[in-house]
Amino acid sequence: MTRAGWWGAARESLSDLWQRCIDAGATPMEREPFAALRITHRFPEYGVDLSDDNLAHEADRKQHAISFTKGCYLGQEPIARLEAMGHTNRELRVLRLDTNALPPADAAVRSQSGEAEVGRITSAAVHPEDDHVVAFGLLRREVGTGGTSLLVTTPEGDVTAEVV
């Protein structure tokens, strides 16, 4: 069996695809701007933002990755049960931080008052267009609404972050 990645190509052919892109004039992107764009466009990275410990609903990818009309598939039962009977306690959300200092992975995210921890940062990057930090945070469901202000611990201290 050949494994295909999110490019839709077999891993063995990725070097050929890479070379064709370079030959066509593509410019390789550094990891940091790629990470910022990945976060901004809500594309989590397995092993960084999500793992086998996460439920599919926590990834906020229902519209893109889960079928509720397809016939039987591996993992369908817990997904359908969660959709029909409840919700997750936490969800992956994009945060915009008022700083250009990167919070480390696993940095605490707290309520605006600073009293309650409401999540953790999974990855962060400086956005190349306007020098602010975007981050993925696995947050408690009740604070994951767009516009909610939170605090994130960075090397420079606590900074305000807004759920996008």
PDB file of C-alpha atoms in Angstrom:
ATOM      1  CA  MET A   1       0.000   0.000   0.000  1.00  0.00           C
ATOM      2  CA  THR A   2       1.252   3.474  -0.881  1.00  0.00           C
ATOM      3  CA  ARG A   3       0.655   6.223   1.617  1.00  0.00           C
ATOM      4  CA  ALA A   4      -0.534   9.581   0.289  1.00  0.00           C
ATOM      5  CA  GLY A   5      -0.035  12.784   2.212  1.00  0.00           C
ATOM      6  CA  TRP A   6      -2.132  15.926   2.198  1.00  0.00           C
ATOM      7  CA  TRP A   7      -0.662  16.838  -1.183  1.00  0.00           C
ATOM      8  CA  GLY A   8      -2.597  13.876  -2.614  1.00  0.00           C
ATOM      9  CA  ALA A   9       0.612  12.332  -3.924  1.00  0.00           C
ATOM     10  CA  ALA A  10       2.441   9.183  -2.916  1.00  0.00           C
ATOM     11  CA  ARG A  11       5.465   9.932  -0.731  1.00  0.00           C
ATOM     12  CA  GLU A  12       7.746   8.298  -3.283  1.00  0.00           C
ATOM     13  CA  SER A  13       6.747  10.869  -5.912  1.00  0.00           C
ATOM     14  CA  LEU A  14       7.077  13.979  -3.707  1.00  0.00           C
ATOM     15  CA  SER A  15      10.676  14.640  -4.764  1.00  0.00           C
ATOM     16  CA  ASP A  16       9.519  14.636  -8.408  1.00  0.00           C
ATOM     17  CA  LEU A  17       6.661  16.977  -7.518  1.00  0.00           C
ATOM     18  CA  TRP A  18       9.092  19.236  -5.634  1.00  0.00           C
ATOM     19  CA  GLN A  19      11.429  19.417  -8.642  1.00  0.00           C
ATOM     20  CA  ARG A  20       8.573  20.183 -11.040  1.00  0.00           C
ATOM     21  CA  CYS A  21       7.462  23.047  -8.772  1.00  0.00           C
ATOM     22  CA  ILE A  22      11.005  24.484  -8.668  1.00  0.00           C
ATOM     23  CA  ASP A  23      11.338  24.106 -12.455  1.00  0.00           C
ATOM     24  CA  ALA A  24       8.036  25.984 -12.876  1.00  0.00           C
ATOM     25  CA  GLY A  25       9.383  28.930 -10.863  1.00  0.00           C
ATOM     26  CA  ALA A  26       8.147  28.162  -7.346  1.00  0.00           C
ATOM     27  CA  THR A  27      10.237  29.525  -4.488  1.00  0.00           C
ATOM     28  CA  PRO A  28      10.723  27.357  -1.396  1.00  0.00           C
ATOM     29  CA  MET A  29       9.178  28.821   1.753  1.00  0.00           C
ATOM     30  CA  GLU A  30      10.868  28.902   5.133  1.00  0.00           C
ATOM     31  CA  ARG A  31       9.220  26.927   7.938  1.00  0.00           C
ATOM     32  CA  GLU A  32       8.120  29.960   9.985  1.00  0.00           C
ATOM     33  CA  PRO A  33       5.995  31.693   7.296  1.00  0.00           C
ATOM     34  CA  PHE A  34       4.568  28.307   6.302  1.00  0.00           C
ATOM     35  CA  ALA A  35       3.614  27.649   9.931  1.00  0.00           C
ATOM     36  CA  ALA A  36       1.962  31.086  10.166  1.00  0.00           C
ATOM     37  CA  LEU A  37      -0.083  30.449   7.030  1.00  0.00           C
ATOM     38  CA  ARG A  38      -0.934  26.915   8.174  1.00  0.00           C
ATOM     39  CA  ILE A  39      -2.229  28.252  11.488  1.00  0.00           C
ATOM     40  CA  THR A  40      -4.045  31.226   9.947  1.00  0.00           C
ATOM     41  CA  HIS A  41      -5.876  28.912   7.536  1.00  0.00           C
ATOM     42  CA  ARG A  42      -6.715  26.423  10.304  1.00  0.00           C
ATOM     43  CA  PHE A  43      -4.637  23.515   9.060  1.00  0.00           C
ATOM     44  CA  PRO A  44      -3.336  21.653  12.146  1.00  0.00           C
ATOM     45  CA  GLU A  45      -0.198  19.547  11.917  1.00  0.00           C
ATOM     46  CA  TYR A  46      -0.370  15.996  13.204  1.00  0.00           C
ATOM     47  CA  GLY A  47       2.146  15.406  15.964  1.00  0.00           C
ATOM     48  CA  VAL A  48       2.312  19.131  16.726  1.00  0.00           C
ATOM     49  CA  ASP A  49      -1.241  20.410  17.150  1.00  0.00           C
ATOM     50  CA  LEU A  50      -3.046  17.077  17.332  1.00  0.00           C
ATOM     51  CA  SER A  51      -2.256  13.471  18.170  1.00  0.00           C
ATOM     52  CA  ASP A  52      -4.012  10.153  18.627  1.00  0.00           C
ATOM     53  CA  ASP A  53      -5.138  11.485  22.016  1.00  0.00           C
ATOM     54  CA  ASN A  54      -7.488  14.005  20.363  1.00  0.00           C
ATOM     55  CA  LEU A  55     -11.038  13.372  19.254  1.00  0.00           C
ATOM     56  CA  ALA A  56     -11.886  14.296  15.670  1.00  0.00           C
ATOM     57  CA  HIS A  57     -14.323  16.963  16.859  1.00  0.00           C
ATOM     58  CA  GLU A  58     -11.561  18.718  18.827  1.00  0.00           C
ATOM     59  CA  ALA A  59      -9.728  19.441  15.571  1.00  0.00           C
ATOM     60  CA  ASP A  60     -12.494  21.717  14.255  1.00  0.00           C
ATOM     61  CA  ARG A  61     -12.309  19.904  10.902  1.00  0.00           C
ATOM     62  CA  LYS A  62     -15.843  18.489  10.709  1.00  0.00           C
ATOM     63  CA  GLN A  63     -16.693  20.305   7.473  1.00  0.00           C
ATOM     64  CA  HIS A  64     -13.426  19.254   5.828  1.00  0.00           C
ATOM     65  CA  ALA A  65     -12.677  15.779   7.080  1.00  0.00           C
ATOM     66  CA  ILE A  66     -15.722  13.995   8.502  1.00  0.00           C
ATOM     67  CA  SER A  67     -18.621  12.516   6.576  1.00  0.00           C
ATOM     68  CA  PHE A  68     -21.906  12.056   8.400  1.00  0.00           C
ATOM     69  CA  THR A  69     -23.600  10.542   5.340  1.00  0.00           C
ATOM     70  CA  LYS A  70     -21.020   7.999   4.169  1.00  0.00           C
ATOM     71  CA  GLY A  71     -21.582   4.341   5.014  1.00  0.00           C
ATOM     72  CA  CYS A  72     -19.527   2.443   7.558  1.00  0.00           C
ATOM     73  CA  TYR A  73     -15.902   3.442   8.125  1.00  0.00           C
ATOM     74  CA  LEU A  74     -13.307   2.914  10.821  1.00  0.00           C
ATOM     75  CA  GLY A  75     -14.053   5.202  13.766  1.00  0.00           C
ATOM     76  CA  GLN A  76     -17.548   6.112  12.606  1.00  0.00           C
ATOM     77  CA  GLU A  77     -19.323   4.992  15.771  1.00  0.00           C
ATOM     78  CA  PRO A  78     -17.612   7.292  18.305  1.00  0.00           C
ATOM     79  CA  ILE A  79     -17.766  10.209  15.862  1.00  0.00           C
ATOM     80  CA  ALA A  80     -21.491   9.719  15.201  1.00  0.00           C
ATOM     81  CA  ARG A  81     -22.213   9.218  18.917  1.00  0.00           C
ATOM     82  CA  LEU A  82     -20.379  12.402  19.874  1.00  0.00           C
ATOM     83  CA  GLU A  83     -22.169  14.359  17.135  1.00  0.00           C
ATOM     84  CA  ALA A  84     -25.590  13.073  18.188  1.00  0.00           C
ATOM     85  CA  MET A  85     -25.282  13.166  21.955  1.00  0.00           C
ATOM     86  CA  GLY A  86     -22.806  15.757  23.065  1.00  0.00           C
ATOM     87  CA  HIS A  87     -19.790  17.929  22.494  1.00  0.00           C
ATOM     88  CA  THR A  88     -16.103  17.966  23.284  1.00  0.00           C
ATOM     89  CA  ASN A  89     -14.779  19.844  26.273  1.00  0.00           C
ATOM     90  CA  ARG A  90     -11.988  21.460  24.272  1.00  0.00           C
ATOM     91  CA  GLU A  91     -11.431  22.583  20.696  1.00  0.00           C
ATOM     92  CA  LEU A  92      -8.485  23.693  18.585  1.00  0.00           C
ATOM     93  CA  ARG A  93      -8.762  27.437  17.929  1.00  0.00           C
ATOM     94  CA  VAL A  94      -6.646  30.119  16.267  1.00  0.00           C
ATOM     95  CA  LEU A  95      -5.416  32.937  18.487  1.00  0.00           C
ATOM     96  CA  ARG A  96      -3.975  36.299  17.478  1.00  0.00           C
ATOM     97  CA  LEU A  97      -1.482  37.580  20.037  1.00  0.00           C
ATOM     98  CA  ASP A  98      -0.627  41.250  20.540  1.00  0.00           C
ATOM     99  CA  THR A  99       3.112  40.614  20.379  1.00  0.00           C
ATOM    100  CA  ASN A 100       5.836  39.290  18.124  1.00  0.00           C
ATOM    101  CA  ALA A 101       7.319  37.144  20.929  1.00  0.00           C
ATOM    102  CA  LEU A 102       6.533  33.476  20.347  1.00  0.00           C
ATOM    103  CA  PRO A 103       4.946  31.558  23.189  1.00  0.00           C
ATOM    104  CA  PRO A 104       6.496  28.119  23.561  1.00  0.00           C
ATOM    105  CA  ALA A 105       4.478  25.008  22.777  1.00  0.00           C
ATOM    106  CA  ASP A 106       2.415  24.038  25.813  1.00  0.00           C
ATOM    107  CA  ALA A 107       2.333  27.628  27.124  1.00  0.00           C
ATOM    108  CA  ALA A 108      -0.637  28.314  29.367  1.00  0.00           C
ATOM    109  CA  VAL A 109      -3.696  30.130  28.061  1.00  0.00           C
ATOM    110  CA  ARG A 110      -5.721  31.769  30.816  1.00  0.00           C
ATOM    111  CA  SER A 111      -8.935  33.713  31.166  1.00  0.00           C
ATOM    112  CA  GLN A 112      -8.669  37.501  30.808  1.00  0.00           C
ATOM    113  CA  SER A 113      -8.682  37.829  34.599  1.00  0.00           C
ATOM    114  CA  GLY A 114      -5.713  35.460  34.725  1.00  0.00           C
ATOM    115  CA  GLU A 115      -7.370  33.277  37.341  1.00  0.00           C
ATOM    116  CA  ALA A 116      -8.336  30.163  35.372  1.00  0.00           C
ATOM    117  CA  GLU A 117      -6.261  28.157  32.923  1.00  0.00           C
ATOM    118  CA  VAL A 118      -8.464  27.535  29.866  1.00  0.00           C
ATOM    119  CA  GLY A 119      -6.055  25.863  27.458  1.00  0.00           C
ATOM    120  CA  ARG A 120      -2.578  25.351  26.063  1.00  0.00           C
ATOM    121  CA  ILE A 121      -0.714  26.604  22.996  1.00  0.00           C
ATOM    122  CA  THR A 122       0.147  23.833  20.524  1.00  0.00           C
ATOM    123  CA  SER A 123       2.103  25.866  17.952  1.00  0.00           C
ATOM    124  CA  ALA A 124       2.804  29.507  17.139  1.00  0.00           C
ATOM    125  CA  ALA A 125       4.490  31.588  14.459  1.00  0.00           C
ATOM    126  CA  VAL A 126       5.076  35.229  13.589  1.00  0.00           C
ATOM    127  CA  HIS A 127       2.788  36.199  10.724  1.00  0.00           C
ATOM    128  CA  PRO A 128       4.906  37.457   7.805  1.00  0.00           C
ATOM    129  CA  GLU A 129       2.535  40.237   6.754  1.00  0.00           C
ATOM    130  CA  ASP A 130       2.085  42.282   9.908  1.00  0.00           C
ATOM    131  CA  ASP A 131       4.514  40.948  12.526  1.00  0.00           C
ATOM    132  CA  HIS A 132       1.973  39.615  15.033  1.00  0.00           C
ATOM    133  CA  VAL A 133       1.868  36.082  16.413  1.00  0.00           C
ATOM    134  CA  VAL A 134      -0.755  33.565  15.377  1.00  0.00           C
ATOM    135  CA  ALA A 135      -1.101  30.399  17.411  1.00  0.00           C
ATOM    136  CA  PHE A 136      -3.145  27.261  17.702  1.00  0.00           C
ATOM    137  CA  GLY A 137      -4.542  26.732  21.165  1.00  0.00           C
ATOM    138  CA  LEU A 138      -6.434  23.729  22.460  1.00  0.00           C
ATOM    139  CA  LEU A 139      -9.020  25.660  24.470  1.00  0.00           C
ATOM    140  CA  ARG A 140     -11.974  24.885  26.687  1.00  0.00           C
ATOM    141  CA  ARG A 141     -15.087  24.984  24.544  1.00  0.00           C
ATOM    142  CA  GLU A 142     -16.736  27.799  26.474  1.00  0.00           C
ATOM    143  CA  VAL A 143     -13.923  30.288  25.686  1.00  0.00           C
ATOM    144  CA  GLY A 144     -13.437  29.290  22.037  1.00  0.00           C
ATOM    145  CA  THR A 145     -15.845  31.848  20.581  1.00  0.00           C
ATOM    146  CA  GLY A 146     -14.379  34.381  18.158  1.00  0.00           C
ATOM    147  CA  GLY A 147     -13.545  37.694  19.787  1.00  0.00           C
ATOM    148  CA  THR A 148     -12.904  36.271  23.264  1.00  0.00           C
ATOM    149  CA  SER A 149      -9.893  37.893  24.953  1.00  0.00           C
ATOM    150  CA  LEU A 150      -7.476  35.642  26.803  1.00  0.00           C
ATOM    151  CA  LEU A 151      -3.963  35.804  28.259  1.00  0.00           C
ATOM    152  CA  VAL A 152      -1.023  33.774  26.941  1.00  0.00           C
ATOM    153  CA  THR A 153       2.319  33.345  28.662  1.00  0.00           C
ATOM    154  CA  THR A 154       5.279  34.327  26.444  1.00  0.00           C
ATOM    155  CA  PRO A 155       8.985  34.809  27.221  1.00  0.00           C
ATOM    156  CA  GLU A 156       8.169  38.525  27.612  1.00  0.00           C
ATOM    157  CA  GLY A 157       5.366  37.864  30.095  1.00  0.00           C
ATOM    158  CA  ASP A 158       1.615  37.637  29.724  1.00  0.00           C
ATOM    159  CA  VAL A 159       0.113  39.075  26.546  1.00  0.00           C
ATOM    160  CA  THR A 160      -3.437  39.534  25.371  1.00  0.00           C
ATOM    161  CA  ALA A 161      -4.703  37.123  22.753  1.00  0.00           C
ATOM    162  CA  GLU A 162      -7.958  37.119  20.850  1.00  0.00           C
ATOM    163  CA  VAL A 163      -9.733  34.017  19.585  1.00  0.00           C
ATOM    164  CA  VAL A 164     -10.110  34.419  15.822  1.00  0.00           C
TER     165      VAL A 164
END
